[in-house]
XYZ file of C-alpha atoms in Angstrom:
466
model
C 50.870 -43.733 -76.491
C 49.568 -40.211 -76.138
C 45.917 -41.424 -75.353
C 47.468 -44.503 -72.707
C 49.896 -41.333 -71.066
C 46.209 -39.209 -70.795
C 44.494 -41.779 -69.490
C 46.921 -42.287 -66.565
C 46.654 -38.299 -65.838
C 42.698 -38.011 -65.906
C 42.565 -41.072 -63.574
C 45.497 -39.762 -61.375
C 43.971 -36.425 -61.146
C 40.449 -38.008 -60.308
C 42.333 -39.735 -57.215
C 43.798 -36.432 -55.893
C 40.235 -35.120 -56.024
C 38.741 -37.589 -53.872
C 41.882 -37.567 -51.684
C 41.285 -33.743 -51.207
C 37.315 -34.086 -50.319
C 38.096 -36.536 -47.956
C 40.776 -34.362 -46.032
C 37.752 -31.565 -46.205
C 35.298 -33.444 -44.415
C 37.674 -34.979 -41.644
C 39.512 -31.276 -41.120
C 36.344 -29.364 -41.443
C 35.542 -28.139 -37.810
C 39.459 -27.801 -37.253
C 38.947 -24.226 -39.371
C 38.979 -21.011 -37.563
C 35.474 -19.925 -35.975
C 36.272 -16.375 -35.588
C 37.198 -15.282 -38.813
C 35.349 -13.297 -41.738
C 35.872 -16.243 -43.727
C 32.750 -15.943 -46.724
C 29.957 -18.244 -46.414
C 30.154 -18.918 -42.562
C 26.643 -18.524 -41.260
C 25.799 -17.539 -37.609
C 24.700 -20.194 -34.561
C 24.265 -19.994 -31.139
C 25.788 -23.041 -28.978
C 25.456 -22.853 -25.094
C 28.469 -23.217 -23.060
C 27.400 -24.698 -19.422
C 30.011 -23.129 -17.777
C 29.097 -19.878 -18.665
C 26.931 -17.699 -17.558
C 24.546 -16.429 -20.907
C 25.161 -17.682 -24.309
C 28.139 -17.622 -26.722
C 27.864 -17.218 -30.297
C 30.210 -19.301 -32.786
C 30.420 -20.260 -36.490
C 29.820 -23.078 -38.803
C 30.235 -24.268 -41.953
C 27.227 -23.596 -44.479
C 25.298 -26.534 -45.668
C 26.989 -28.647 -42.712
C 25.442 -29.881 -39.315
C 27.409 -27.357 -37.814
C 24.633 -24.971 -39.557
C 24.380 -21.729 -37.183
C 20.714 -20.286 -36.098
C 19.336 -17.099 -35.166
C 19.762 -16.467 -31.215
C 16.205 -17.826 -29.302
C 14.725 -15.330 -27.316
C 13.737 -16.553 -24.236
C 9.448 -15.397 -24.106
C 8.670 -16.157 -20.764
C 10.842 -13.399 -19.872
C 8.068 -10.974 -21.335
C 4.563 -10.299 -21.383
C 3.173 -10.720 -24.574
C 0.666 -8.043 -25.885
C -2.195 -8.223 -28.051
C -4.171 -6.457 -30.374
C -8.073 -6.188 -29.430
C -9.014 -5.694 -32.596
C -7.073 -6.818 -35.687
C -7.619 -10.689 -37.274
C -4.050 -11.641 -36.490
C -3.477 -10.032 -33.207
C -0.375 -8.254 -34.319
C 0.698 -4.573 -34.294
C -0.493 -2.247 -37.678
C 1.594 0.093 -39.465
C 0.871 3.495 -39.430
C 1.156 4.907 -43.269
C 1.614 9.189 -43.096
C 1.230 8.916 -47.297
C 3.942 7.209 -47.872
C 6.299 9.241 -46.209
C 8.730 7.341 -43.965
C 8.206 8.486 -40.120
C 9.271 7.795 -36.809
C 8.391 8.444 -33.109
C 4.222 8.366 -33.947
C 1.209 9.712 -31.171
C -2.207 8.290 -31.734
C -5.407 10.504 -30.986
C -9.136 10.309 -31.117
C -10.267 13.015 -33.189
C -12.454 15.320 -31.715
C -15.433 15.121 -34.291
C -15.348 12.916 -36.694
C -16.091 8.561 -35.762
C -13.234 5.820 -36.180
C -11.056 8.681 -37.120
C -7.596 9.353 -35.759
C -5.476 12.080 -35.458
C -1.725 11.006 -35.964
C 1.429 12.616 -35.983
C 5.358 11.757 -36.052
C 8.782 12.849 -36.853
C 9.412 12.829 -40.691
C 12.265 10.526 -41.583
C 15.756 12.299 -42.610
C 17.097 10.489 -44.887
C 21.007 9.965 -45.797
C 22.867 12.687 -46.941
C 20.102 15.370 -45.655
C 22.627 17.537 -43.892
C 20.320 20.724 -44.040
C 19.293 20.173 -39.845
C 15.609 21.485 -40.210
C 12.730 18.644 -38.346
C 9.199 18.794 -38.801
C 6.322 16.909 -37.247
C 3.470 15.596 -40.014
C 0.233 15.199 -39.145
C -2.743 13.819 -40.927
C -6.600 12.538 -40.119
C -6.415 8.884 -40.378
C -8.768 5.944 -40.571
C -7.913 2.176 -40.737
C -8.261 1.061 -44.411
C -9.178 -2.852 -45.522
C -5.535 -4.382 -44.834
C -5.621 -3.095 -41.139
C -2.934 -0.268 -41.504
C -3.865 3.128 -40.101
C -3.653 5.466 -43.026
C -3.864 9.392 -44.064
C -7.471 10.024 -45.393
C -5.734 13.250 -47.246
C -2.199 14.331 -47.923
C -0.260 14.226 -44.684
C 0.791 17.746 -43.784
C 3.465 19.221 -41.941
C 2.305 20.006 -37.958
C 2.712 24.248 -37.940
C 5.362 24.137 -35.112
C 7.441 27.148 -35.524
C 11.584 26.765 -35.118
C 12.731 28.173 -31.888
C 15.802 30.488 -30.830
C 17.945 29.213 -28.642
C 21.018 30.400 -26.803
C 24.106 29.358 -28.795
C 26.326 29.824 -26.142
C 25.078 26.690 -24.587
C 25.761 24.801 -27.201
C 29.437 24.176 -27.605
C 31.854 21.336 -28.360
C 30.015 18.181 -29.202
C 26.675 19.066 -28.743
C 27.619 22.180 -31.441
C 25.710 21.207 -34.190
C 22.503 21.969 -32.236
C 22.899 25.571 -33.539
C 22.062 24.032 -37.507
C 18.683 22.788 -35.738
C 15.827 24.433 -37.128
C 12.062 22.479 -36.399
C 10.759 20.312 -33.406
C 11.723 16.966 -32.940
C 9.948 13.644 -31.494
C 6.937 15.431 -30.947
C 4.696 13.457 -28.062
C 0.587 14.190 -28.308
C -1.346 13.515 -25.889
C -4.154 14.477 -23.928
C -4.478 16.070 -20.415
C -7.824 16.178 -18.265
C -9.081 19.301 -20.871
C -6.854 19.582 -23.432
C -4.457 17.799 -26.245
C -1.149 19.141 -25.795
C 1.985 18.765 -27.629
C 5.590 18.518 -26.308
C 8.901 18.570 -28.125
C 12.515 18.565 -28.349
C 13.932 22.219 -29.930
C 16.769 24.961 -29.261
C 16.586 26.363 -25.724
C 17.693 29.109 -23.730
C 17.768 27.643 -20.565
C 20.004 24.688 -21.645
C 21.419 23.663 -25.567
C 18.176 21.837 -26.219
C 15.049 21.124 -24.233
C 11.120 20.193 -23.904
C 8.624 22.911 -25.159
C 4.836 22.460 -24.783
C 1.741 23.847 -26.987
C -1.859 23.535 -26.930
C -2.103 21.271 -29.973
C -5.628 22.798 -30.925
C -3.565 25.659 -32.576
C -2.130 23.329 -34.392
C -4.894 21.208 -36.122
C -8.421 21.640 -37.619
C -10.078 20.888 -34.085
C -12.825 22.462 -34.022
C -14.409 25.123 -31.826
C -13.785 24.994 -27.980
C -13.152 27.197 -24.564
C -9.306 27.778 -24.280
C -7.776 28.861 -21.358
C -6.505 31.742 -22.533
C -2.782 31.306 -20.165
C -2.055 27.915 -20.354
C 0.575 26.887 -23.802
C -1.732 29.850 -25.962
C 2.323 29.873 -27.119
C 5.066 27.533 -27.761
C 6.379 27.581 -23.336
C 9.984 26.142 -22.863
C 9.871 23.592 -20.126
C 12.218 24.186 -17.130
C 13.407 21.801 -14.831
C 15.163 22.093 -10.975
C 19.096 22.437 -11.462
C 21.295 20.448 -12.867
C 20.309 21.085 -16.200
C 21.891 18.089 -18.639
C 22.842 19.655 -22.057
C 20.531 18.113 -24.098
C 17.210 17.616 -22.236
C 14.710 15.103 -23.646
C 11.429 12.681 -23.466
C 10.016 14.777 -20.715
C 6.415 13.936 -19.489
C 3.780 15.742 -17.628
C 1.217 14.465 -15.516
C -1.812 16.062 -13.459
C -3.120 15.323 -9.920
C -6.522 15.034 -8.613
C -7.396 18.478 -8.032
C -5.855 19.298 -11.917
C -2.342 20.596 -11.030
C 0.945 20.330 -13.608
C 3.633 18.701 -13.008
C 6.882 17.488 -15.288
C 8.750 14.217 -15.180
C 12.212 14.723 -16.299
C 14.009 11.384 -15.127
C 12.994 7.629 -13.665
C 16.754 6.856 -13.222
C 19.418 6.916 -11.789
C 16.702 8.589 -9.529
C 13.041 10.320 -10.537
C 13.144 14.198 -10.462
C 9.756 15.583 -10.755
C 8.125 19.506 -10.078
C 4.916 21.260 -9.938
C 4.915 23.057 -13.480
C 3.534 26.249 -14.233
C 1.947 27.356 -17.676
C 4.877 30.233 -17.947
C 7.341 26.794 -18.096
C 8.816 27.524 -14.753
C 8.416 24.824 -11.939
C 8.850 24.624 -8.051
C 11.620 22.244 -6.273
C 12.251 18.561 -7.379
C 9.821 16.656 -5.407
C 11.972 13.724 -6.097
C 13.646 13.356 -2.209
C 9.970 13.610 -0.312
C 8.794 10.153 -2.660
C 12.324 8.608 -2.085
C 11.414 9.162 1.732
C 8.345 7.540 0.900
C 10.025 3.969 -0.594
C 10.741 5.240 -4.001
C 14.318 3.775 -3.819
C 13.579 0.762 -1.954
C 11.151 -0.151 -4.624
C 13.325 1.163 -7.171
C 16.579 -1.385 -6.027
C 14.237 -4.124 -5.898
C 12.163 -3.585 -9.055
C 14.059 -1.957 -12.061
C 15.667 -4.297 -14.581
C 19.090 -4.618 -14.026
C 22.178 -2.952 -16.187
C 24.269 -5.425 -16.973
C 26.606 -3.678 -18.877
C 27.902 0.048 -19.694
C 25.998 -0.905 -22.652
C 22.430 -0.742 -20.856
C 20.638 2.239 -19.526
C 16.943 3.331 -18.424
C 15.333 6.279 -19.745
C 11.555 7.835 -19.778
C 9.195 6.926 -23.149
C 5.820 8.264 -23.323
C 3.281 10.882 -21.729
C 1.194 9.268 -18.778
C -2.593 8.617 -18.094
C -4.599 8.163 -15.281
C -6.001 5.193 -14.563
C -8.532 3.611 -12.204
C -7.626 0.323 -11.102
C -11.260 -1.424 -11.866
C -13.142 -1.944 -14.584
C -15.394 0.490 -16.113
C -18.020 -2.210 -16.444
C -18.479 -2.549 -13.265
C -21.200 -1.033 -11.553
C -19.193 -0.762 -7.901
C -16.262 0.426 -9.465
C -15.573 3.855 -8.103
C -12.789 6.370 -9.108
C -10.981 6.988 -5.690
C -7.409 8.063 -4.754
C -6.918 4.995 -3.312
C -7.561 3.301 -6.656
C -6.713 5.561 -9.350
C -2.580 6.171 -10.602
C -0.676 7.541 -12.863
C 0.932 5.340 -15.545
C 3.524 5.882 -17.852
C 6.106 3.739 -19.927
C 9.508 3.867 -19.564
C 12.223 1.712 -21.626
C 15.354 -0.581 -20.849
C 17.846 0.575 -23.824
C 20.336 -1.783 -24.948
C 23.190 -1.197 -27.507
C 24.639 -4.189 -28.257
C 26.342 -4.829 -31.934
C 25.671 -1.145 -32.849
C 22.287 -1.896 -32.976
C 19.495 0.058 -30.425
C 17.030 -2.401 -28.834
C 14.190 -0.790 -26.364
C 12.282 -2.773 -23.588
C 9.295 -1.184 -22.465
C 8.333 -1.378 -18.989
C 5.332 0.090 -17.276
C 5.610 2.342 -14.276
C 2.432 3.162 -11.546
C 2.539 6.202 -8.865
C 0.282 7.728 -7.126
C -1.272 10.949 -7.989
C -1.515 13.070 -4.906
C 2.271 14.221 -3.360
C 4.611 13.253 -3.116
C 3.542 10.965 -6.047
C 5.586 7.687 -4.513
C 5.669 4.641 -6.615
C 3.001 2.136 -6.719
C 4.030 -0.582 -8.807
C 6.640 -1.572 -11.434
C 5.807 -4.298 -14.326
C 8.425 -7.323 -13.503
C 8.260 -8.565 -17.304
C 8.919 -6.111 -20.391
C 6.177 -5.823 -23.159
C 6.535 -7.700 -26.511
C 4.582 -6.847 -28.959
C 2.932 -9.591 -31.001
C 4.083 -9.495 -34.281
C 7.589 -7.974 -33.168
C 9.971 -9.940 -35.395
C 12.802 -12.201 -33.348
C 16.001 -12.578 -34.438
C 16.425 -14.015 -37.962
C 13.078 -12.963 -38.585
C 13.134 -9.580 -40.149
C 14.541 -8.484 -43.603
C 16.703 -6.077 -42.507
C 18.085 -8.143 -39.947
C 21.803 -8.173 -38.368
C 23.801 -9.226 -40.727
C 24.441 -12.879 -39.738
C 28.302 -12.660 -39.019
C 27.525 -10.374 -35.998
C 25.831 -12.795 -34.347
C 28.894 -15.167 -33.984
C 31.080 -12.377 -32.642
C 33.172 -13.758 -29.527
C 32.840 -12.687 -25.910
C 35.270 -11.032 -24.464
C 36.140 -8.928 -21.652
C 35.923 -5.424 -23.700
C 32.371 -7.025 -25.383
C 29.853 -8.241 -22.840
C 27.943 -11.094 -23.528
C 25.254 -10.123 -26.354
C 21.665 -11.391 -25.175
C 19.848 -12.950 -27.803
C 17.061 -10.229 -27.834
C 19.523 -7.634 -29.385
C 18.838 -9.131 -32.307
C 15.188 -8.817 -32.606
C 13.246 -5.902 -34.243
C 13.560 -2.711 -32.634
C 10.491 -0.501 -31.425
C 10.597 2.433 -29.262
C 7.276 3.619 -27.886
C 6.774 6.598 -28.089
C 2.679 7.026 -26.946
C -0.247 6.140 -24.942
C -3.712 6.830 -25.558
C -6.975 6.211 -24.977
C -8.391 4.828 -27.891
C -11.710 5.227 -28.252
C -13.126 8.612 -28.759
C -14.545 11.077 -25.811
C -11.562 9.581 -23.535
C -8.650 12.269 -22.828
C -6.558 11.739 -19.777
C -8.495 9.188 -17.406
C -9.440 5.586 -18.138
C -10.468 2.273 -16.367
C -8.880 -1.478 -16.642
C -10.981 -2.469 -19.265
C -11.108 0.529 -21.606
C -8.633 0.181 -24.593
C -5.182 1.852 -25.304
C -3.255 2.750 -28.583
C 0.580 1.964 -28.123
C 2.618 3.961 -30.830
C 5.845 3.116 -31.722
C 8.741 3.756 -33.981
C 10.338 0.620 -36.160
C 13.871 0.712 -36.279
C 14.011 3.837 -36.912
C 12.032 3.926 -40.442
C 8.833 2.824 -39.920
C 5.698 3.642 -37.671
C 3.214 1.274 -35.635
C 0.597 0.395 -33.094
C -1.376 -1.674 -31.415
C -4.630 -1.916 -29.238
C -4.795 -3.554 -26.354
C -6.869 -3.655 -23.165
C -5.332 -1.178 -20.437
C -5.016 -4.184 -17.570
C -3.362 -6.405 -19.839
C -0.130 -3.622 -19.531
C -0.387 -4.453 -15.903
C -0.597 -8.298 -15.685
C 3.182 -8.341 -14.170
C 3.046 -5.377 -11.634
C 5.138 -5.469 -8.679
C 3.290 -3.745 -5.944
C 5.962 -1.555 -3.841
């Protein structure tokens, strides 16, 4: 009897288990989609009446199984590496120190040897404020990555004094700084110079500049004996912001200074001095000239509070003809400055930075020439999904709503904020032609370095002429 009464229990109980799979599978896309529930995994489904994408969850394991958001390529113009087997950006490896923010430059003396420099990674829990800059000679070893020949060192830049009184409420940490941060290198028409973010007495924080030969083992040459023998703060025309960065400087025909301080929501620009003080914003006479029309019609759009525009690297000058060519001639009519400025998103917490390319002209009042339509994308950049430290999954099915914008599918790819332009190959400083090659150097996500090669016209295959 006891076996006959178990008997009836197993096989009831084996009935209630079937019973209770087959209510799974017909209720299973009735479950919440918004929830935290564990083991939901992220997809992307397209509502037609919408106007981007919305992102929604599935079951794992069923054909409701979510992918990463596709980023829509044609949208950007796709950069490649000149040199490298797979065509990709290289990591940039300061002896296995972690680094952001890195400049690329042709040493002086030695062949196929670089000078590079970047930020030194902080890492959590270093609450001690003090930046520094390292610096290294580097070469590019068998596996393509740019590496430190010797130990890398840290770039002499001595901590500044600023005034503390201009550093107050949330900007009052400032005072703990001690040490330079995102230092830019670069060359002018002479000279490599360095500029960089430290305390300030015109303004909390600013730009300071330095003739980066007093920096380095460079090597004997003239110096003019007045221009950044000393660490110069920058000035800029009133208003000052409170924390003043990614300033560039440029040079005209004839070999005059000027800074760059902003591209939106309108340029400012001055004739700079080598004391750091600088004439009035030259800004109005270019807008007379079409800046702003060209501006409206040419700048990617903000689509959100979430979006801004801000100024990336130093600038070159470049002739618009190849160097190959035996007519080409460096003229004004031909020749412009460029520089690369970013899109900035912040969607999800996470930082994602478009770069954009930006032509003016290089006699005043320095109007716009030409803005690149199309954002780089640097081949090897990893798209969403593809990255080990990517997102975790459950972000990307976060609803839209009308406090959360609609997240485009590109805030989910890997970040990289450029940081440099240079002419690569050595015996170049400030001017270059279509077909002579530029280093790009980046930051990667904020704990890695990287660059690439590429041919100078490829960064203006999308240029809008104004």
């Amino acid at each position: 009897m006891l076996i006959r009464g178990l008997k009836r229990l197993v096989f009831s109980l084996a009935i209630l288990l079937i019973m209770v799979l087959i209510a799974a599978t017909v209720y299973r896309d009735r479950l919440p989609r918004w929830g935290a529930q564990p083991g939901l995994v992220p997809s992307l489904h397209h509502d037609d009446n919408a106007s981007g994408p919305r992102f929604s969850q599935g079951l794992a394991g069923s054909e409701n199984d979510l992918r990463a958001p596709q980023v829509d390529m044609t949208r950007y113009r796709e950069v490649f590496s000149v040199s490298s087997a797979s065509r990709a950006y290289f990591l940039v490896d300061f002896d296995g120190h972690q680094a952001i923010n890195p400049s690329i430059l042709p040493h002086p003396k030695l062949p196929n040897t670089w000078i590079i420099v970047a930020q030194k990674r902080r890492l959590p829990g270093d609450e001690t404020g003090v930046h520094v800059e390292l610096v290294c000679n580097a070469v590019f070893r068998a596996d393509g990555v740019l590496a430190c020949v010797e130990p890398a060192a840290v770039l002499p830049i001595a901590p500044t004094q600023g005034d503390d009184a201009m550093c107050e409420g949330d900007v009052a940490y400032f005072r703990l700084n001690e040490g330079p941060h995102d230092a830019r290198v670069f060359f002018g028409p002479w000279a490599p110079y360095t500029i960089y973010g430290s305390n300030a007495v015109h303004t909390c924080f600013s730009q300071w500049m330095l003739d980066f030969r007093l920096l380095v083992d460079w090597g004997f040459e003239f110096y003019h004996e007045d221009t950044f023998r000393q660490a110069t703060e920058l000035q800029r025309p009133v208003p000052y912001g409170v924390v003043e960065k990614n300033w560039f400087v440029f040079w005209d025909a004839a070999g005059a200074l000027y800074a760059h301080y902003d591209i939106a929501p309108r340029r400012a620009f001055a004739r700079l001095s080598a004391d750091g003080s600088v004439g009035e914003d030259l800004a109005p006479l270019a807008a007379a000239a079409g800046d702003d029309r060209c501006m409206q019609a040419h700048l990617p759009r903000l689509e959100s509070e979430l979006e801004s525009l801000h100024q990336a690297t130093n600038s070159l000058a470049i002739t618009l003809c190849r160097r190959a060519d035996p007519t080409c001639q460096e003229t004004e009519d031909n020749t412009f400055i460029l520089t690369i400025f970013h899109h900035k998103s912040f969607y999800q917490f996470h930082s994602v930075y478009e770069p954009y390319v930006m032509l003016f002209r290089r006699s005043a009042p320095f109007a716009l020439y030409g803005l690149s339509t199309k954002p780089l994308w640097i081949h090897g950049r990893r798209r969403p999904g593809e990255w080990e430290e990517d997102l975790a999954a459950a972000r990307w099915a976060l609803p839209t709503t009308e406090e959360a914008p609609p997240v485009p599918p590109e805030a989910y790819s890997e970040m990289m904020f450029m940081t440099s332009v240079t002419w690569k190959n050595h015996g170049l400083k400030y001017h270059g032609y279509l077909d002579d090659i530029v280093f790009l150097g980046f930051g990667i996500e904020d704990k890695q370095t990287g660059g690439i090669d590429v041919l100078a016209g490829d960064l203006l295959a999308d240029i809008r002429l104004c």
